Coordinates of C-alpha atoms and ligand atoms in Angstrom, one line a residue:
M1 CA 59.8 -9.9 30.2
G2 CA 58.9 -13.3 28.7
E3 CA 60.1 -15.1 25.6
T4 CA 60.2 -13.1 22.4
T5 CA 57.8 -14.0 19.6
T6 CA 57.3 -12.5 16.2
V7 CA 54.0 -10.8 15.7
A8 CA 52.7 -9.4 12.4
V9 CA 50.3 -6.5 13.0
L10 CA 48.0 -5.5 10.2
G11 CA 46.4 -2.1 10.8
T12 CA 48.2 0.7 12.6
G13 CA 45.3 3.1 13.2
T14 CA 44.1 4.6 16.5
M15 CA 44.3 1.2 18.2
G16 CA 46.8 -0.8 16.2
A17 CA 49.6 1.7 16.4
P18 CA 49.9 1.8 20.2
M19 CA 49.4 -2.0 20.4
A20 CA 52.3 -2.5 18.0
R21 CA 54.4 -0.1 20.0
N22 CA 53.6 -2.0 23.2
L23 CA 54.3 -5.3 21.7
A24 CA 57.8 -4.0 20.7
A25 CA 58.3 -2.5 24.1
A26 CA 57.6 -5.9 25.7
G27 CA 60.4 -7.3 23.6
H28 CA 58.5 -9.0 20.8
D29 CA 59.7 -8.7 17.2
V30 CA 56.9 -6.8 15.4
R31 CA 56.2 -6.5 11.7
V32 CA 53.7 -3.8 10.8
W33 CA 51.7 -3.2 7.7
N34 CA 49.1 -0.5 7.1
R35 CA 47.2 0.4 3.9
S36 CA 48.4 4.0 4.3
R37 CA 52.1 3.3 4.7
D38 CA 52.9 6.6 6.4
K39 CA 51.1 5.5 9.6
A40 CA 53.2 2.3 9.7
E41 CA 56.4 4.1 9.0
A42 CA 55.9 6.3 12.1
L43 CA 56.4 3.1 14.2
A44 CA 59.7 2.0 12.6
G45 CA 62.4 1.5 15.2
D46 CA 63.6 -1.0 17.7
H47 CA 61.8 -4.3 17.3
V48 CA 59.5 -2.8 14.7
T49 CA 59.9 -3.5 10.9
V50 CA 57.6 -1.9 8.3
A51 CA 56.4 -4.4 5.7
A52 CA 55.4 -3.5 2.1
S53 CA 52.5 -6.0 2.1
P54 CA 50.4 -8.2 4.5
G55 CA 52.3 -11.2 3.1
E56 CA 55.7 -9.7 3.8
A57 CA 54.6 -8.9 7.4
A58 CA 53.4 -12.4 8.0
A59 CA 56.2 -14.4 6.3
D60 CA 58.1 -15.2 9.5
A61 CA 55.5 -14.5 12.1
E62 CA 54.2 -16.8 14.9
Y63 CA 51.2 -14.7 15.4
L64 CA 49.1 -12.6 13.0
L65 CA 47.3 -9.8 14.7
T66 CA 44.6 -7.9 12.8
M67 CA 43.3 -4.5 14.0
L68 CA 41.4 -3.1 11.0
H69 CA 38.1 -1.1 10.7
D70 CA 35.7 -3.9 9.9
A71 CA 35.2 -7.4 8.5
D72 CA 35.4 -6.3 4.9
A73 CA 38.8 -4.7 5.5
V74 CA 40.1 -7.8 7.3
A75 CA 38.7 -10.1 4.7
A76 CA 40.5 -8.0 2.0
V77 CA 43.9 -8.2 3.5
A78 CA 44.0 -11.4 5.6
P79 CA 44.3 -14.0 2.8
G80 CA 47.6 -12.5 1.6
A81 CA 48.9 -12.8 5.1
L82 CA 47.5 -16.2 5.8
A83 CA 49.1 -17.6 2.6
A84 CA 52.5 -16.4 3.8
L85 CA 52.2 -17.4 7.5
P86 CA 54.5 -20.3 8.6
H87 CA 52.8 -23.5 9.6
G88 CA 51.4 -23.5 13.1
A89 CA 51.0 -19.8 13.4
V90 CA 48.0 -18.4 15.1
W91 CA 45.6 -15.6 14.0
L92 CA 44.6 -13.1 16.7
Q93 CA 41.6 -11.3 15.2
M94 CA 41.2 -8.3 17.4
S95 CA 39.1 -5.9 15.2
T96 CA 35.4 -5.5 16.1
V97 CA 33.7 -7.4 13.2
G98 CA 30.4 -8.8 14.7
L99 CA 29.1 -12.3 14.6
D100 CA 28.6 -12.7 10.8
G101 CA 32.0 -11.0 10.2
S102 CA 33.8 -13.3 12.6
R103 CA 32.2 -16.4 11.1
R104 CA 33.4 -15.2 7.7
L105 CA 36.9 -14.6 8.9
E106 CA 37.0 -17.9 10.8
A107 CA 36.1 -19.6 7.5
I108 CA 38.9 -17.9 5.7
A109 CA 41.3 -19.0 8.5
A110 CA 40.0 -22.6 8.1
E111 CA 40.7 -22.5 4.3
H112 CA 44.3 -21.7 5.1
G113 CA 44.6 -24.2 8.0
T114 CA 45.3 -21.5 10.5
T115 CA 44.0 -21.4 14.1
Y116 CA 41.6 -18.5 14.6
V117 CA 41.4 -16.8 17.9
D118 CA 38.4 -14.4 18.2
A119 CA 39.8 -11.6 20.4
P120 CA 38.2 -8.2 20.3
V121 CA 39.2 -5.6 22.9
V122 CA 37.5 -3.3 25.3
G123 CA 39.2 0.1 25.9
T124 CA 39.9 3.1 23.7
K125 CA 43.0 5.0 22.6
A126 CA 44.4 5.8 26.1
P127 CA 44.1 2.2 27.4
A128 CA 45.7 1.0 24.2
E129 CA 48.6 3.4 24.8
Q130 CA 48.9 2.3 28.4
A131 CA 48.8 -1.5 27.5
A132 CA 45.7 -1.6 29.7
L133 CA 43.1 -3.0 27.2
T134 CA 40.8 -5.9 28.2
V135 CA 40.9 -8.7 25.7
L136 CA 37.8 -10.8 25.3
A137 CA 39.1 -14.0 23.8
C138 CA 37.8 -17.3 22.5
G139 CA 40.0 -20.0 21.0
P140 CA 41.3 -23.5 21.5
E141 CA 42.7 -24.4 24.9
E142 CA 46.0 -25.6 23.5
V143 CA 47.0 -22.1 22.1
R144 CA 45.7 -20.0 25.0
A145 CA 49.0 -19.8 27.0
G146 CA 50.9 -18.6 23.9
C147 CA 48.2 -16.1 23.1
E148 CA 48.3 -14.7 26.6
H149 CA 52.0 -14.1 26.2
V150 CA 51.2 -11.8 23.3
F151 CA 48.0 -10.3 24.9
D152 CA 50.0 -9.4 28.1
A153 CA 51.9 -6.8 26.1
V154 CA 48.8 -4.9 25.2
A155 CA 46.3 -5.7 28.0
A156 CA 45.7 -5.5 31.7
K157 CA 43.0 -8.1 31.7
I158 CA 42.2 -11.2 29.5
V159 CA 38.8 -12.7 29.7
W160 CA 38.5 -16.2 28.0
V161 CA 34.9 -16.8 26.9
D162 CA 33.7 -20.3 26.0
G163 CA 31.2 -21.1 23.2
E164 CA 31.2 -20.2 19.5
L165 CA 32.8 -16.7 19.1
G166 CA 32.4 -15.9 22.8
G167 CA 34.8 -13.0 22.6
T168 CA 32.7 -11.3 19.9
R169 CA 29.4 -12.0 21.7
L170 CA 30.7 -10.4 24.9
K171 CA 32.2 -7.5 22.9
L172 CA 28.8 -6.7 21.4
V173 CA 27.3 -6.7 24.9
M174 CA 30.0 -4.4 26.2
N175 CA 29.6 -2.0 23.3
S176 CA 25.8 -1.9 23.6
W177 CA 26.5 -0.6 27.2
V178 CA 29.2 1.9 26.1
I179 CA 27.2 3.5 23.2
A180 CA 24.1 3.8 25.3
L181 CA 26.0 5.5 28.1
V182 CA 27.5 8.1 25.8
E183 CA 24.2 8.7 24.1
A184 CA 22.5 9.1 27.5
T185 CA 25.1 11.6 28.5
A186 CA 24.6 13.6 25.3
E187 CA 20.8 13.5 25.9
A188 CA 21.0 14.7 29.5
I189 CA 23.4 17.5 28.6
S190 CA 21.3 18.6 25.6
L191 CA 18.1 18.5 27.7
A192 CA 19.8 20.6 30.4
E193 CA 20.8 23.2 27.8
G194 CA 17.3 23.1 26.2
L195 CA 15.7 23.7 29.6
G196 CA 18.0 26.7 30.2
L197 CA 20.3 25.1 32.7
D198 CA 24.0 25.1 32.9
P199 CA 24.8 21.6 31.8
R200 CA 27.7 21.4 34.2
L201 CA 25.1 21.1 36.9
F202 CA 24.2 17.6 35.6
L203 CA 27.8 16.3 35.7
H204 CA 28.3 18.1 39.1
T205 CA 25.2 16.5 40.6
I206 CA 26.0 12.9 39.6
A207 CA 29.7 13.3 40.6
D208 CA 30.9 10.8 43.2
G209 CA 27.5 9.3 43.8
P210 CA 25.9 6.0 42.7
L211 CA 24.7 7.6 39.4
D212 CA 28.2 8.7 38.4
S213 CA 30.4 7.1 35.8
P214 CA 34.0 8.1 34.9
Y215 CA 33.0 7.6 31.2
A216 CA 30.0 10.0 31.5
Q217 CA 32.3 12.6 33.1
M218 CA 35.0 12.2 30.4
K219 CA 32.7 12.2 27.4
G220 CA 30.4 14.9 29.0
A221 CA 33.5 17.2 29.4
M222 CA 34.1 16.8 25.6
M223 CA 30.5 17.8 24.9
L224 CA 30.8 20.9 27.2
D225 CA 34.1 21.9 25.6
R226 CA 32.8 21.1 22.0
E227 CA 36.1 19.4 21.5
F228 CA 36.0 15.8 20.2
P229 CA 39.5 14.4 19.6
A230 CA 39.0 10.8 18.5
S231 CA 39.5 8.2 21.1
F232 CA 36.7 5.9 19.9
P233 CA 35.9 7.3 16.4
L234 CA 32.2 8.0 15.9
R235 CA 32.2 6.1 12.6
G236 CA 33.4 3.0 14.4
A237 CA 30.6 3.4 17.0
E238 CA 28.0 3.6 14.2
K239 CA 29.5 0.4 12.7
D240 CA 29.3 -1.3 16.1
A241 CA 25.7 -0.3 16.6
G242 CA 24.9 -2.0 13.3
L243 CA 26.8 -5.2 14.4
I244 CA 24.9 -5.2 17.8
L245 CA 21.5 -4.9 16.0
E246 CA 22.4 -7.6 13.5
A247 CA 23.3 -10.0 16.4
A248 CA 20.2 -9.0 18.3
R249 CA 18.0 -9.8 15.3
E250 CA 19.6 -13.3 15.1
A251 CA 19.0 -13.7 18.8
G252 CA 15.4 -12.4 18.8
V253 CA 16.1 -9.6 21.2
D254 CA 14.5 -6.1 20.7
L255 CA 17.1 -3.4 21.3
A256 CA 15.1 -0.1 21.2
V257 CA 17.9 2.0 22.8
T258 CA 20.6 0.7 20.4
Q259 CA 18.3 1.5 17.4
A260 CA 17.9 5.1 18.6
V261 CA 21.6 5.4 19.3
R262 CA 22.3 4.2 15.8
R263 CA 20.0 6.8 14.3
H264 CA 21.8 9.5 16.2
L265 CA 25.3 8.3 15.3
A266 CA 24.3 8.1 11.6
R267 CA 23.0 11.7 11.8
A268 CA 26.2 12.8 13.4
V269 CA 28.1 11.1 10.5
E270 CA 25.9 13.0 8.0
L271 CA 26.7 16.2 9.8
G272 CA 30.4 15.5 9.2
H273 CA 31.5 14.2 12.6
G274 CA 32.4 10.6 11.6
D275 CA 36.1 11.1 12.3
E276 CA 35.6 12.8 15.7
D277 CA 35.1 11.0 18.9
M278 CA 31.7 9.2 19.5
A279 CA 30.9 11.9 22.0
A280 CA 30.2 14.1 19.0
T281 CA 26.9 12.3 18.8
Y282 CA 26.0 15.3 21.0
H283 CA 25.7 17.3 17.7
S284 CA 22.9 15.0 16.5
H285 CA 20.7 16.1 19.5
R286 CA 21.2 19.8 18.8
S287 CA 20.4 19.5 15.1
S288 CA 17.4 17.2 15.1
Ligands
NAP301 P1 41.0 3.5 12.8 O1 41.9 4.4 13.6 O2 39.9 4.1 12.0 O3 41.9 2.6 11.9 C1 41.3 1.7 11.0 C2 42.4 0.9 10.4 O4 41.7 0.0 9.4 C3 43.4 1.7 9.6 O5 44.6 1.0 9.7 C4 42.9 1.7 8.2 O6 43.9 1.9 7.2 C5 42.4 0.3 8.1 N1 41.5 0.1 7.0 C6 40.2 0.5 6.9 N2 39.6 0.1 5.8 C7 40.6 -0.7 5.1 C8 40.6 -1.5 4.0 N3 39.5 -1.5 3.2 N4 41.7 -2.2 3.6 C9 42.8 -2.1 4.5 N5 42.8 -1.4 5.6 C10 41.7 -0.7 5.9 O7 40.2 2.5 13.8 P2 40.6 2.0 15.2 O8 39.9 2.9 16.2 O9 42.1 1.7 15.3 O10 39.8 0.6 15.3 C11 40.3 -0.6 14.8 C12 39.4 -1.7 15.2 O11 39.3 -1.8 16.6 C13 37.9 -1.5 14.7 O12 37.3 -2.7 14.4 C14 37.3 -0.9 16.0 O13 35.9 -1.1 16.0 C15 38.0 -1.6 17.1 N6 38.0 -0.9 18.4 C16 38.3 0.4 18.4 C17 38.3 1.0 19.7 C18 38.5 2.5 19.8 O14 38.2 3.1 20.9 N7 39.1 3.2 18.9 C19 38.1 0.3 20.8 C20 37.9 -1.1 20.8 C21 37.9 -1.7 19.5 P3 44.3 3.4 6.8 O15 45.2 4.0 7.8 O16 44.9 3.2 5.5 O17 43.0 4.1 6.6

């Protein structure tokens, strides 16, 4: 166990709650704040103090960690925390907010003279619980060792990416792959059912071969069972599809698959599946 630092965690949802728990388990002093206070209260205990406001959480913190839904949510709460942060503290922005969102938040950090580290994560609820996330980070060389000390409590792997907002750029690439894979799984299972086959045959036939993927097996099993406990909430996947398309437009890249996936995710939200796992995109195939 390394040196103890004080970390303010804003956002204790699906991802933020286990991350805060693991920071405390690693011996850090953790201050948590969440808009719905009950979710933060559930974490109170050894090394975890519940704060009444973002500013109260940040007041004696060396690191500010944000893990909120989107850029609007982060932009709404970060200024109160940044104004209270001690001089020299570092902001670890770990929510998925896209390129425009990250630029906006980086500007807010600059207004407060705070070092901004762009650090979105790969991995869903279970890797967050197991401290096995992958952090895709971009930030100044001189703060990296300190940041790694905090990341080590929540992650199995840290990838430093150079260039403007490299962490967010790589995160968008990773999520384009993830959402396409889940959509392709939903499509194959729906097609198998439509053609009168037992859809288990699809997962059985790819199993253990070069076409297999643990993710396809995991999400495919949810589709077969019609049970979608949220690991990566579908509403978040829809938001991410929009962020990927926004970045692709700026880059002049045509992403036909992501466009189709976004339509399906939006349809699944309309059908009432936004709070379920993204695998519930399966329903959009059955109803269209
Ligand atoms: P979540 O369970 O839906 O939690 C969202 C958090 O944002 C909650 O703390 C929520 O507060 C807060 N929030 C939303 N709108 C807000 C606002 N306007 N003001 C203040 N707080 C607000 O989401 P999550 O799955 O933990 O995801 C958090 C971030 O990590 C997202 O950017 C997501 O894209 C990213 N991410 C998620 C996964 C995953 O698999 N779940 C994986 C990698 C990255 P309340 O509790 O009050 O609603």
